Amino acid sequence: MGSQEESPMRKKRARIEESVVEDPMAVGLPEVVRAWILRTLIKLGARRRVVDPDEMGAIVILEALGLDTLPGDSPAKPLALLSKLRAMAARYPDDISGMPLPSQLAINIDRVGDLLGLTRVERLLLAFAVLVQTEPVLGETLDLLGSLATSRIPRALAVILCVPEPEVREALAARGTLCRTGLLTVDRENTTYLQHKVDVLSGGFAERMTTLDADPVDLLRDKVFPSQAPTLGRPDFPHVDELAGLARDHLANALETRRLGTNLLVHGVPGVGKTEFARMLAAELGVELFEISSEDEDGDPIDGDRRLRAYRAAQGFFANRRLLFLFDEAEDVFLGDGGFFMSRSSAQRRKAWMNRMLESNPTPTIWVTNRVDCLDPAFVRRFDVVVELPNPPQSRREEIIRRTIEEPIEDSLVGRLAGSQQLTPAIVHRAASVVAACNSETSTTERSRAMELLVDATLRAQGHAGLTNGSTPELPEHYDTRYINADEDLGALSGQLGPNSSARILLHGPPGTGKTAYAHWLARKLAAPIIVRRASDLLSMYVGQTEQNIAESFAQAARESAVLLIDEVDGFLNDRRQSRFSWETTLVNEMLTQMESFPGIFIASTNLDGALDPASWRRFDLKVGFQHLRPEQAWALFQRACESAGFATAEPELESLVRGLSRLSAGDLHAVLRRNRIAPLRDARALYAQLLKEQSYKGPCERKMGFI
C-alpha cells in the first residue's frame, strides 16, 4: 500500500526536480565560497529560509549557486530546491578546511600569516572575514542564520569552516593575534548577524587582500601612510630644545634596544608646530615616520575606534622595522564626542586595554594632541616624555614672520605681529601663502595691509583679541622718563635690573601718569619681550579658569624670559576683607602665590592703590608712586608738544598758566595731540585751553584736611 502511495508523489517530485536545474552560465563565485554557503544552508539550518519565497535575499543566493527556479508558487518547489541543495552539498567532502582559496587571497593570507605568525585556523578565519566583505552573497547567506549571541559564534564558524570549535574560540580571543592586531574585531556586547559580529579591518583592506600582489605593508596603505619631510629643524624650536634632546635620545635608545611601550606625548595649542616637531625628531634619527590615517579610502573621517584598529594592525605589520609612528589628533581616541549622555571616549571605554597597549607597543609612537586636558592622568603617566609645545617667544616669532613672508612688509607690522601672544606659526604661514598668491606687483604698503587684515580676522575668529587690541602697543613718540613724576629714579632703576633679574614692582598712581608706558620702556631697555595681561585676558565665567589663566601667564613669561605686566591689577588683588564670594578670595590667593614664585620681572599697575589687599603690598620688592607732572615738567612737555604741532610759545603769561595745571599728566598731552589730528587747533593758547578742559574731566580737586 505504501508503495502505491509513494509512486505518484515520487513521480511528481521528480518532474519538479527536473525543472530545477543548475545554470551552467552561473560562474564567478569562488568554489570555497560555494562550499561555505552550502554548509551554512544545510548544516546550520538556514535551508528552509532560503527556499521561502518571502525571504528577502533568497533569490540572490539561489541564483549565485546557479539554480534556476520555476515561475509561480508550486507547493512542491521548496522541496525540490532543498533536494537540489542537498545534492550540491553532497559533492563536497565532509572536511573542506583544506579547500584552496582564490589565488591572490591565498598568497596574501600566507604573507600576512608568516609576518604575524598566524596559525592555520587564524589564517582561515581571516580569509573567511575577507571574503564576507568581498563576496556579498556570502554575507546574505550568513544573515539567514538570524541574530547570534557571542557564545554561538565559535560553533557556527567551526561548522562552516570544518575546524575544531576550541581552536576557533582561541583564535577569536581578545588577546589572540587577530584581535590584538585589529585585523579582526569581535562584537562581544551585542546580539547581531554573524557578518557583523566578526569584522575585518576595513573594506579597503579586504579588497586589496583579494587583488593586490604586494608587500603586506601595502595592504594597510589606507590606514597608515609615510609622513612628509619636515620643513622645520631644531633651531626652530629653541624654546623646547632641552626636552627635544631628551626625546630624541630616548627614541634612539628605544629603537636600538627594541624597547616595548615607548610613547611620547606632544601637546599645545593649534598651529604651534607639533606635527613638524614630530617629523623633525624622525629626521634627526634618520628613520621613517608613518602617520595613522584619520580618514578612510573614500576620504571620509573615521572615528577613534577605527583609528585605534588601524594603529594596532600597523604595530603588528611593522613590528620588525626600524621606524616611528605618528598618531596626530590623538583627541579622537582620548576625548569623548560629547554626544548623547556625554559618551565616553574610545580610550575610556577600554581603559585597561589602552593602558596595556601603551605599555607594550613594539614600535615607538609620538602622540600629538591640542587637548591634553582630555587625557586621564592614568594615561598621561604612561608616556615616557611629555612635551608641551608653547607658542614661540616673541623674538622667535619675529624671525618666523620675516623668514615666512616672501616679499617684505613694513617693519612696524612685523613688530605688531610678533607682539601678538596668540599668533602661531601656522597663522603666519597661511596668511603669507594667501598674500603670495595675490598680485606680486603690489607695494609693500598693500602687502602689509593684506597681511594685517588676514591675521587680524583669523585671530578674532579664534576668539582672541585682534592685532589692534591684542598686540603690544608702541611707546609714545619721544618717550622720556624725565617727564614722569615718580618717587623713584626711573632711569637708575633700569640700570639696576638685568634681563635675568627677579623683581616684583608695583606702579601706582592716577590714570595717565605713565605707568603702563614705563613698563614697556623698561622691557625695551632690558631687551626683553613683554607680555601684557588685562582683565579681559584673564577673567573667565568658569570656576577655576581665571586662576588657571593667571598661572599660565606667569608660566609663559617664565618660559619666554619675558617681563610680565598685569594692568589694572586691583581687579586681582582686591582687599579680601571686602570679598563677598569665595572665588574672590581664591583669585587673590592665586595671584599672591604666583607672584612669590615667579623668577622674572613682574610689574603690576593700578590706579586704585587703596583697594589693594594689605598682604599684597609686602609681596612687592619696589613700590613706585606716579603723580601728576611737576610745574617745570608740565611746561617743558608743553613746549615739546607745541614744537611737535608747529605752534609758537612766545606769550609770557602762557608759561605761568601751564605751570598752574596741577593735575596735568603726560597722558593728557597725548590725548590732546591725538585730537589735533582730527580737529586741528589754532595755536598754543588753544592747546592750553584744551588741556584745561581735559583736566576738568577729572572732577573737582581733592583738598587735604588738617593743619598745614
XYZ file of C-alpha atoms in Angstrom:
708
model
C 0.000 0.000 0.000
C 2.859 2.312 0.870
C 4.474 1.733 -2.485
C 1.226 2.575 -4.245
C 1.033 5.922 -2.303
C 4.678 6.850 -2.868
C 4.757 6.196 -6.578
C 2.650 9.211 -7.714
C 4.463 11.538 -5.193
C 7.871 10.421 -6.363
C 6.888 10.951 -9.968
C 5.623 14.487 -9.185
C 8.752 15.419 -7.199
C 10.987 14.035 -9.949
C 9.240 16.190 -12.536
C 9.740 19.277 -10.374
C 13.387 18.456 -9.611
C 13.973 18.123 -13.330
C 12.659 21.659 -13.749
C 15.028 22.995 -11.058
C 18.343 22.842 -12.835
C 21.782 24.298 -12.316
C 22.566 27.178 -14.603
C 25.820 26.300 -16.396
C 26.353 30.026 -17.086
C 26.427 30.906 -13.352
C 30.172 31.394 -12.823
C 32.453 33.715 -10.810
C 31.707 32.543 -7.272
C 34.878 31.045 -5.741
C 34.457 27.334 -5.105
C 35.358 27.640 -1.437
C 32.673 30.310 -1.025
C 30.100 27.994 -2.655
C 31.080 25.280 -0.193
C 30.771 27.667 2.795
C 27.348 28.820 1.570
C 26.084 25.263 1.191
C 27.351 24.244 4.639
C 25.649 27.297 6.132
C 22.379 26.332 4.450
C 22.479 22.579 5.080
C 24.487 22.160 8.301
C 23.272 25.217 10.228
C 19.579 25.045 9.387
C 19.282 28.036 7.059
C 17.997 25.835 4.213
C 14.297 26.370 4.938
C 14.651 30.148 4.847
C 16.482 30.128 1.519
C 13.571 28.340 -0.180
C 10.982 30.618 1.395
C 9.591 32.818 -1.402
C 9.007 35.623 1.121
C 12.609 35.634 2.322
C 14.471 38.714 1.130
C 17.781 37.845 -0.482
C 16.952 34.170 -1.045
C 16.693 34.579 -4.801
C 20.142 36.223 -4.853
C 21.677 33.243 -3.045
C 19.979 30.682 -5.277
C 20.997 32.479 -8.439
C 24.581 32.762 -7.172
C 24.602 28.994 -6.684
C 23.459 28.574 -10.281
C 19.937 27.358 -9.519
C 17.143 28.356 -11.907
C 13.676 28.200 -10.347
C 10.219 27.595 -11.771
C 7.945 30.578 -12.076
C 4.842 30.501 -9.926
C 4.287 29.228 -6.387
C 4.143 25.455 -6.753
C 3.823 23.860 -3.267
C 6.386 21.280 -4.280
C 9.034 23.802 -5.366
C 10.630 24.310 -1.898
C 11.041 20.567 -1.504
C 12.637 20.331 -4.914
C 15.051 23.181 -4.115
C 16.011 21.567 -0.817
C 16.680 18.325 -2.575
C 18.867 20.063 -5.133
C 20.811 21.954 -2.403
C 21.482 18.686 -0.537
C 22.714 17.113 -3.729
C 25.058 20.048 -4.381
C 26.403 19.932 -0.820
C 26.998 16.180 -1.094
C 29.535 16.772 -3.861
C 31.960 18.296 -1.344
C 33.912 16.209 1.168
C 32.977 16.292 4.842
C 36.140 18.285 5.615
C 36.521 21.327 3.366
C 39.054 23.144 5.568
C 41.782 22.381 3.062
C 39.959 23.713 0.012
C 42.078 26.187 -1.946
C 41.340 29.879 -1.560
C 41.256 32.308 -4.509
C 44.847 32.503 -5.722
C 45.734 36.122 -4.831
C 43.972 35.886 -1.485
C 45.875 32.688 -0.695
C 49.186 34.418 -1.437
C 48.362 37.425 0.753
C 46.977 35.283 3.580
C 50.281 33.399 3.673
C 52.273 36.642 3.601
C 50.288 38.183 6.450
C 50.242 34.873 8.323
C 54.002 34.478 8.086
C 54.546 38.109 9.141
C 52.312 37.842 12.207
C 52.819 34.167 12.989
C 49.179 33.168 12.448
C 48.007 29.598 12.984
C 46.142 27.577 10.334
C 42.767 28.364 11.915
C 43.620 32.061 12.297
C 44.524 32.254 8.608
C 41.278 30.527 7.633
C 39.220 32.881 9.821
C 40.948 35.899 8.297
C 40.264 34.589 4.778
C 36.622 33.970 5.699
C 36.195 37.529 7.055
C 37.834 38.988 3.926
C 35.520 37.040 1.604
C 32.464 38.067 3.620
C 33.437 41.646 2.669
C 34.213 40.982 -0.980
C 31.502 38.379 -1.767
C 28.143 39.926 -0.713
C 26.250 36.703 -1.312
C 28.202 35.046 1.495
C 27.059 37.782 3.876
C 23.462 37.377 2.641
C 23.659 33.674 3.438
C 25.019 34.283 6.935
C 22.112 36.675 7.583
C 19.708 33.747 7.166
C 21.051 32.422 10.477
C 19.493 35.437 12.198
C 20.971 37.302 15.158
C 23.541 35.329 17.121
C 24.845 35.756 20.639
C 28.621 35.888 21.049
C 28.697 32.440 22.641
C 27.248 30.871 19.467
C 29.741 32.394 17.048
C 32.617 29.878 17.508
C 30.353 26.882 16.865
C 28.824 28.441 13.735
C 32.253 29.237 12.293
C 33.588 25.809 13.244
C 30.753 24.128 11.318
C 31.131 26.348 8.250
C 34.924 26.064 8.063
C 35.236 22.448 9.282
C 37.718 23.264 12.060
C 37.627 22.417 15.791
C 35.484 24.759 17.846
C 38.086 25.180 20.654
C 40.632 26.403 18.111
C 38.118 28.939 16.797
C 37.492 30.224 20.314
C 41.211 30.572 20.910
C 41.757 32.335 17.579
C 38.970 34.878 18.323
C 40.077 35.565 21.912
C 40.630 39.218 22.794
C 44.349 38.625 23.343
C 44.725 36.463 20.244
C 46.812 37.768 17.360
C 43.839 38.527 15.094
C 42.037 40.735 17.631
C 45.172 42.163 19.237
C 46.399 43.465 15.887
C 42.961 44.750 14.902
C 42.759 42.576 11.771
C 39.510 41.182 13.155
C 37.182 42.561 15.779
C 34.511 40.574 17.559
C 31.438 42.419 18.814
C 31.175 40.845 22.234
C 28.421 43.114 23.544
C 25.582 42.958 21.019
C 23.475 40.174 19.525
C 23.540 40.673 15.781
C 24.181 38.983 12.432
C 27.310 36.881 12.059
C 28.802 39.041 9.302
C 28.703 42.000 11.705
C 29.854 40.068 14.774
C 33.223 39.270 13.178
C 34.508 42.235 11.189
C 37.704 42.617 9.164
C 39.933 45.714 9.448
C 38.280 47.620 6.590
C 36.650 47.163 3.215
C 39.730 48.580 1.511
C 41.981 46.098 3.297
C 39.717 43.212 2.231
C 39.691 44.404 -1.383
C 43.486 44.633 -1.506
C 43.848 41.187 0.074
C 41.994 39.684 -2.887
C 43.501 41.787 -5.697
C 46.882 43.275 -4.761
C 50.153 41.406 -5.216
C 52.409 43.445 -2.943
C 54.285 43.621 0.332
C 51.954 43.109 3.343
C 52.653 46.687 4.455
C 50.979 47.957 1.255
C 47.779 46.265 2.378
C 47.485 48.992 5.060
C 48.017 51.956 2.788
C 44.625 53.488 3.637
C 45.391 53.094 7.357
C 48.967 54.326 7.604
C 50.993 56.463 5.224
C 54.532 57.870 5.113
C 54.738 61.300 6.701
C 56.113 64.303 4.854
C 59.639 65.546 5.313
C 59.908 68.279 7.964
C 60.068 71.914 6.922
C 61.428 72.963 10.324
C 64.558 71.930 12.189
C 65.936 72.013 15.726
C 66.831 75.749 15.502
C 63.117 76.439 15.048
C 62.324 75.007 18.497
C 64.827 76.723 20.807
C 62.137 77.165 23.469
C 61.949 73.367 23.963
C 65.487 72.455 22.956
C 66.318 70.594 26.160
C 63.196 68.431 26.059
C 63.681 67.841 22.335
C 67.136 66.455 23.047
C 65.786 64.142 25.742
C 63.006 62.924 23.440
C 65.421 62.225 20.580
C 67.889 60.324 22.799
C 65.092 58.267 24.351
C 63.684 57.325 20.943
C 67.156 56.410 19.694
C 67.653 54.077 22.649
C 64.223 52.503 22.199
C 64.906 51.822 18.514
C 68.317 50.338 19.315
C 67.179 48.096 22.187
C 63.710 47.362 20.728
C 62.188 48.529 23.984
C 58.465 47.905 24.322
C 55.970 50.599 25.336
C 57.836 53.686 24.110
C 55.439 56.623 23.731
C 55.886 60.387 23.570
C 53.136 62.949 24.073
C 53.398 66.327 22.336
C 50.689 68.847 23.205
C 49.966 72.525 22.728
C 47.515 74.947 21.169
C 46.774 74.537 17.434
C 49.323 75.883 15.000
C 52.496 75.879 17.132
C 54.242 73.165 15.078
C 53.551 69.931 16.970
C 53.417 67.757 13.843
C 56.542 69.427 12.480
C 58.250 68.737 15.807
C 57.499 65.003 15.450
C 58.764 64.985 11.866
C 61.892 66.799 12.962
C 62.640 64.113 15.583
C 62.274 61.330 12.998
C 64.541 63.202 10.577
C 67.210 63.667 13.241
C 67.104 59.922 13.972
C 67.208 59.045 10.283
C 64.152 56.763 10.431
C 60.863 56.570 8.570
C 57.804 58.169 10.145
C 54.370 56.718 9.385
C 51.174 58.549 10.278
C 47.970 56.837 11.383
C 45.302 57.956 8.941
C 42.298 59.969 10.110
C 40.198 59.210 7.026
C 39.103 56.155 5.082
C 39.767 55.206 1.463
C 36.898 57.472 0.350
C 38.318 60.480 2.181
C 35.649 60.412 4.885
C 36.699 60.900 8.537
C 36.949 57.836 10.740
C 36.290 57.658 14.457
C 38.644 56.850 17.292
C 37.772 53.148 17.374
C 38.739 52.633 13.735
C 41.905 54.676 14.118
C 42.901 52.504 17.069
C 42.267 49.378 14.981
C 44.488 50.756 12.241
C 47.179 51.564 14.798
C 47.048 48.057 16.272
C 47.321 46.482 12.825
C 50.252 48.745 11.930
C 52.026 47.782 15.165
C 51.738 44.141 14.136
C 52.718 44.632 10.477
C 55.673 46.966 11.171
C 56.939 45.312 14.364
C 60.241 44.244 12.777
C 61.008 47.503 11.001
C 63.033 50.436 12.330
C 60.607 53.349 12.228
C 58.310 55.607 14.255
C 54.550 56.106 14.263
C 52.814 59.479 14.498
C 49.288 59.456 15.925
C 48.156 63.019 15.187
C 44.888 64.461 16.541
C 45.024 61.935 19.381
C 41.949 63.531 20.967
C 39.987 61.322 18.528
C 40.878 58.473 20.883
C 41.088 60.182 24.273
C 38.235 62.691 24.052
C 34.555 61.650 24.104
C 32.329 63.038 21.384
C 30.151 64.876 23.919
C 27.054 63.474 22.279
C 24.097 61.662 23.828
C 24.662 61.260 27.587
C 28.238 62.583 27.105
C 29.534 59.329 25.648
C 32.947 58.207 26.783
C 35.991 58.181 24.540
C 37.397 55.109 22.829
C 40.222 55.023 25.371
C 37.923 55.410 28.387
C 35.610 52.607 27.255
C 38.540 50.174 27.275
C 40.861 51.785 29.790
C 42.698 48.639 30.934
C 43.301 47.589 27.338
C 44.558 51.070 26.440
C 46.967 51.031 29.369
C 48.350 47.656 28.276
C 48.780 48.894 24.718
C 50.742 51.950 25.888
C 52.995 49.628 27.865
C 53.617 47.021 25.163
C 53.634 48.624 21.684
C 56.745 47.370 19.833
C 57.127 50.440 17.577
C 57.791 53.797 19.304
C 54.928 56.237 18.824
C 54.596 60.027 19.036
C 51.078 61.070 20.072
C 50.062 64.652 19.215
C 47.072 66.496 20.661
C 45.684 70.008 21.067
C 43.779 68.954 24.206
C 45.996 67.470 26.894
C 43.185 68.113 29.364
C 41.193 65.312 27.733
C 43.707 62.668 28.843
C 43.083 60.707 32.010
C 46.077 61.039 34.397
C 46.434 57.260 34.250
C 47.168 57.579 30.535
C 49.491 60.577 30.896
C 51.796 58.801 33.347
C 52.391 56.054 30.788
C 54.053 58.440 28.336
C 57.831 58.418 28.700
C 58.336 62.035 27.634
C 55.656 64.741 27.674
C 56.494 67.852 25.655
C 54.368 70.962 25.876
C 54.979 72.970 22.747
C 54.050 76.570 23.548
C 53.784 79.406 21.111
C 57.334 80.548 20.235
C 58.639 83.537 22.226
C 58.300 86.990 20.738
C 61.847 87.163 19.404
C 61.398 83.815 17.680
C 58.006 84.852 16.281
C 59.644 87.843 14.630
C 62.229 85.577 12.974
C 59.486 83.223 11.740
C 57.493 86.130 10.287
C 60.469 87.553 8.391
C 61.510 84.150 7.059
C 57.986 83.068 6.065
C 56.899 86.156 4.156
C 58.489 86.064 0.700
C 58.077 89.753 -0.091
C 58.957 92.385 2.532
C 56.320 94.068 4.667
C 56.597 97.126 6.884
C 58.865 96.730 9.906
C 56.238 98.261 12.161
C 53.786 95.499 11.178
C 56.396 92.814 11.854
C 56.737 94.187 15.362
C 52.971 94.266 15.875
C 52.557 90.724 14.561
C 55.334 89.392 16.752
C 53.841 91.226 19.717
C 50.593 89.265 19.470
C 50.848 86.496 22.075
C 48.278 84.329 20.257
C 49.912 84.492 16.826
C 51.111 80.984 15.947
C 53.449 79.967 13.100
C 50.550 78.245 11.308
C 48.580 81.511 11.128
C 51.621 83.293 9.721
C 52.210 80.579 7.096
C 48.575 80.576 5.987
C 48.304 84.352 5.699
C 51.671 84.610 3.932
C 50.617 81.998 1.357
C 47.451 83.998 0.584
C 49.424 87.239 0.201
C 51.975 85.483 -2.036
C 49.185 84.102 -4.242
C 47.849 87.596 -4.855
C 49.263 90.021 -7.404
C 53.038 90.063 -6.998
C 53.163 93.674 -8.229
C 51.597 95.009 -5.019
C 53.518 97.537 -2.966
C 54.972 96.979 0.482
C 52.156 99.043 1.967
C 49.491 96.982 0.177
C 51.109 93.683 1.186
C 51.337 94.866 4.777
C 47.685 95.854 4.812
C 46.640 92.491 3.340
C 48.748 90.600 5.868
C 47.309 92.635 8.719
C 43.710 92.038 7.611
C 44.212 88.272 7.209
C 45.938 87.751 10.546
C 43.534 90.020 12.415
C 40.485 88.173 11.037
C 41.925 84.755 11.958
C 42.804 85.814 15.499
C 39.330 87.213 16.078
C 37.681 84.081 14.641
C 39.672 82.008 17.156
C 38.278 84.094 19.988
C 41.436 86.140 20.585
C 41.937 89.869 20.518
C 42.776 91.181 17.085
C 46.010 92.933 16.213
C 44.551 96.304 17.193
C 43.644 95.151 20.698
C 45.964 92.248 21.288
C 49.422 93.274 20.123
C 51.945 95.093 22.239
C 51.299 98.857 21.992
C 54.105 101.048 20.818
C 55.666 103.523 23.222
C 54.563 107.144 22.792
C 56.755 109.037 20.385
C 59.834 110.580 22.046
C 59.115 108.824 25.348
C 61.369 110.246 28.052
C 61.401 109.349 31.747
C 62.315 112.976 32.564
C 58.658 113.799 32.001
C 57.438 111.221 34.510
C 56.845 112.380 38.079
C 57.687 109.312 40.180
C 59.042 108.896 43.679
C 61.912 106.728 42.372
C 64.653 107.427 39.832
C 63.209 105.500 36.900
C 66.321 105.807 34.755
C 68.557 104.457 37.514
C 66.115 101.618 38.150
C 66.556 100.303 34.619
C 70.322 100.186 35.182
C 69.933 98.169 38.364
C 67.851 95.476 36.676
C 69.045 92.971 34.102
C 67.280 90.587 31.700
C 67.700 87.740 34.203
C 66.743 89.740 37.281
C 63.932 88.787 39.603
C 61.784 91.656 40.823
C 58.171 92.408 41.732
C 57.318 96.033 41.043
C 54.092 97.892 41.782
C 53.383 101.047 39.775
C 50.571 103.031 41.351
C 49.081 106.444 40.819
C 46.422 108.416 38.912
C 45.455 107.490 35.329
C 47.627 108.846 32.514
C 50.740 109.361 34.612
C 52.830 106.923 32.523
C 52.716 103.632 34.461
C 51.976 101.305 31.542
C 54.272 103.198 29.176
C 57.100 102.906 31.698
C 56.672 99.103 31.865
C 57.078 98.918 28.086
C 60.051 101.294 28.194
C 61.730 99.201 30.885
C 61.247 95.984 28.878
C 62.794 97.666 25.849
C 65.762 98.898 27.887
C 66.275 95.337 29.153
C 65.960 93.963 25.592
C 63.305 91.590 26.901
C 59.905 90.747 25.433
C 56.893 91.906 27.390
C 53.667 90.003 27.997
C 50.696 92.207 28.839
C 47.627 90.830 30.546
C 44.428 92.692 31.317
C 41.196 91.668 32.979
C 39.704 90.703 29.602
C 42.583 88.265 29.059
C 42.361 86.578 32.453
C 38.820 86.665 33.783
C 36.587 83.703 32.936
C 32.999 82.754 33.673
C 34.056 79.195 34.571
C 35.034 78.213 38.099
C 38.799 77.924 38.430
C 39.549 79.051 34.874
C 40.659 82.558 35.911
C 43.174 81.056 38.316
C 44.440 78.803 35.521
C 44.779 81.787 33.194
C 46.808 83.648 35.822
C 49.073 80.646 36.373
C 49.574 80.179 32.631
C 50.505 83.855 32.179
C 53.263 83.570 34.775
C 54.391 80.243 33.285
C 54.548 81.718 29.772
C 56.550 84.714 30.959
C 58.977 82.363 32.705
C 59.373 80.218 29.579
C 59.996 83.228 27.355
C 62.162 85.145 29.869
C 59.707 87.986 29.390
C 58.637 90.903 31.546
C 55.083 90.246 32.726
C 52.799 93.286 33.078
C 49.341 92.906 34.591
C 47.486 96.144 34.015
C 44.828 97.292 36.496
C 45.953 94.641 38.963
C 43.471 95.898 41.572
C 40.929 93.609 39.884
C 43.020 90.624 41.030
C 44.427 91.881 44.353
C 41.271 93.305 45.909
C 41.151 93.568 49.691
C 39.995 90.089 50.789
C 38.241 91.615 53.792
C 35.731 93.094 51.350
C 35.134 89.810 49.478
C 31.547 88.617 49.152
C 32.248 85.358 47.317
C 34.780 82.588 47.909
C 36.140 82.806 44.356
C 37.249 86.403 45.030
C 39.475 85.147 47.830
C 40.919 82.277 45.804
C 41.662 84.720 42.988
C 43.778 86.898 45.278
C 45.457 83.840 46.785
C 46.434 82.554 43.334
C 47.864 85.915 42.307
C 49.936 86.217 45.501
C 51.228 82.655 45.148
C 52.289 83.179 41.537
C 53.945 86.486 42.355
C 56.091 84.951 45.069
C 57.295 82.050 42.934
C 57.889 83.959 39.686
C 61.604 84.015 38.789
C 61.495 87.009 36.412
C 60.404 90.644 36.390
C 56.746 91.144 37.270
C 55.150 94.581 37.022
C 51.664 95.407 38.274
C 49.946 98.725 37.684
C 46.908 100.221 39.374
C 45.025 103.484 39.659
C 43.357 102.314 42.889
C 46.150 101.543 45.313
C 43.770 101.975 48.234
C 41.733 98.971 47.047
C 44.651 96.527 47.180
C 44.771 93.729 49.731
C 47.095 94.762 52.568
C 49.027 91.494 52.273
C 49.882 92.263 48.652
C 51.968 95.340 49.454
C 54.708 93.391 51.194
C 54.931 90.997 48.221
C 56.281 93.809 46.026
C 60.009 94.472 46.185
C 59.523 98.010 44.942
C 56.516 100.312 45.125
C 56.757 103.251 42.709
C 54.269 106.080 43.061
C 53.387 108.092 39.942
C 51.931 111.587 40.272
C 50.843 114.406 38.010
C 53.546 116.470 36.392
C 55.520 118.940 38.421
C 55.238 122.581 37.150
C 58.636 122.507 35.403
C 57.843 119.131 33.786
C 54.453 120.422 32.636
C 55.998 123.476 30.973
C 58.836 121.506 29.337
C 56.466 118.900 27.957
C 54.048 121.637 26.795
C 56.845 123.301 24.844
C 57.738 119.981 23.277
C 54.105 119.413 22.280
C 53.880 122.905 20.735
C 57.042 122.240 18.762
C 55.581 118.957 17.502
C 52.358 120.740 16.455
C 54.178 123.745 14.911
C 52.943 126.316 17.473
C 54.877 129.266 18.860
C 55.082 129.582 22.674
C 56.308 133.214 22.950
C 53.466 134.528 25.114
C 54.986 135.293 28.565
C 51.822 134.636 30.567
C 51.328 131.213 28.941
C 54.149 129.639 30.963
C 52.575 130.567 34.283
C 49.202 129.256 33.129
C 50.643 125.888 32.135
C 52.647 125.622 35.329
C 49.420 126.198 37.201
C 47.839 122.991 35.810
C 48.226 120.991 38.997
C 46.751 117.723 37.682
C 48.310 117.586 34.258
C 49.726 114.263 33.068
C 51.648 113.133 30.014
C 48.536 111.188 29.028
C 46.563 114.457 28.822
C 49.037 115.929 26.351
C 48.982 112.789 24.191
C 45.161 112.841 24.167
C 45.094 116.494 23.038
C 47.671 115.859 20.305
C 45.590 112.955 19.012
C 42.576 115.309 18.932
C 44.684 117.817 16.997
C 44.994 115.287 14.149
C 41.194 115.137 13.816
C 40.220 118.735 14.708
C 43.346 120.917 14.331
C 43.965 123.569 16.976
C 44.874 127.142 16.042
C 47.801 127.899 18.332
C 49.487 127.253 21.675
C 46.766 129.044 23.631
C 44.134 126.764 22.059
C 46.308 123.818 23.085
C 46.367 125.154 26.669
C 42.574 125.625 26.635
C 42.114 122.040 25.538
C 44.452 120.824 28.338
C 42.405 122.805 30.834
C 39.311 121.061 29.528
C 40.970 117.652 29.838
C 41.841 118.434 33.434
C 38.230 119.361 34.193
C 37.124 115.865 33.199
C 38.935 114.516 36.255
C 36.403 116.055 38.604
C 36.945 118.503 41.464
C 40.374 118.589 43.035
C 40.591 116.725 46.314
C 41.691 119.022 49.127
C 43.593 117.669 52.087
C 42.103 118.354 55.502
C 44.017 119.163 58.677
C 46.673 121.579 59.865
C 49.295 122.851 57.467
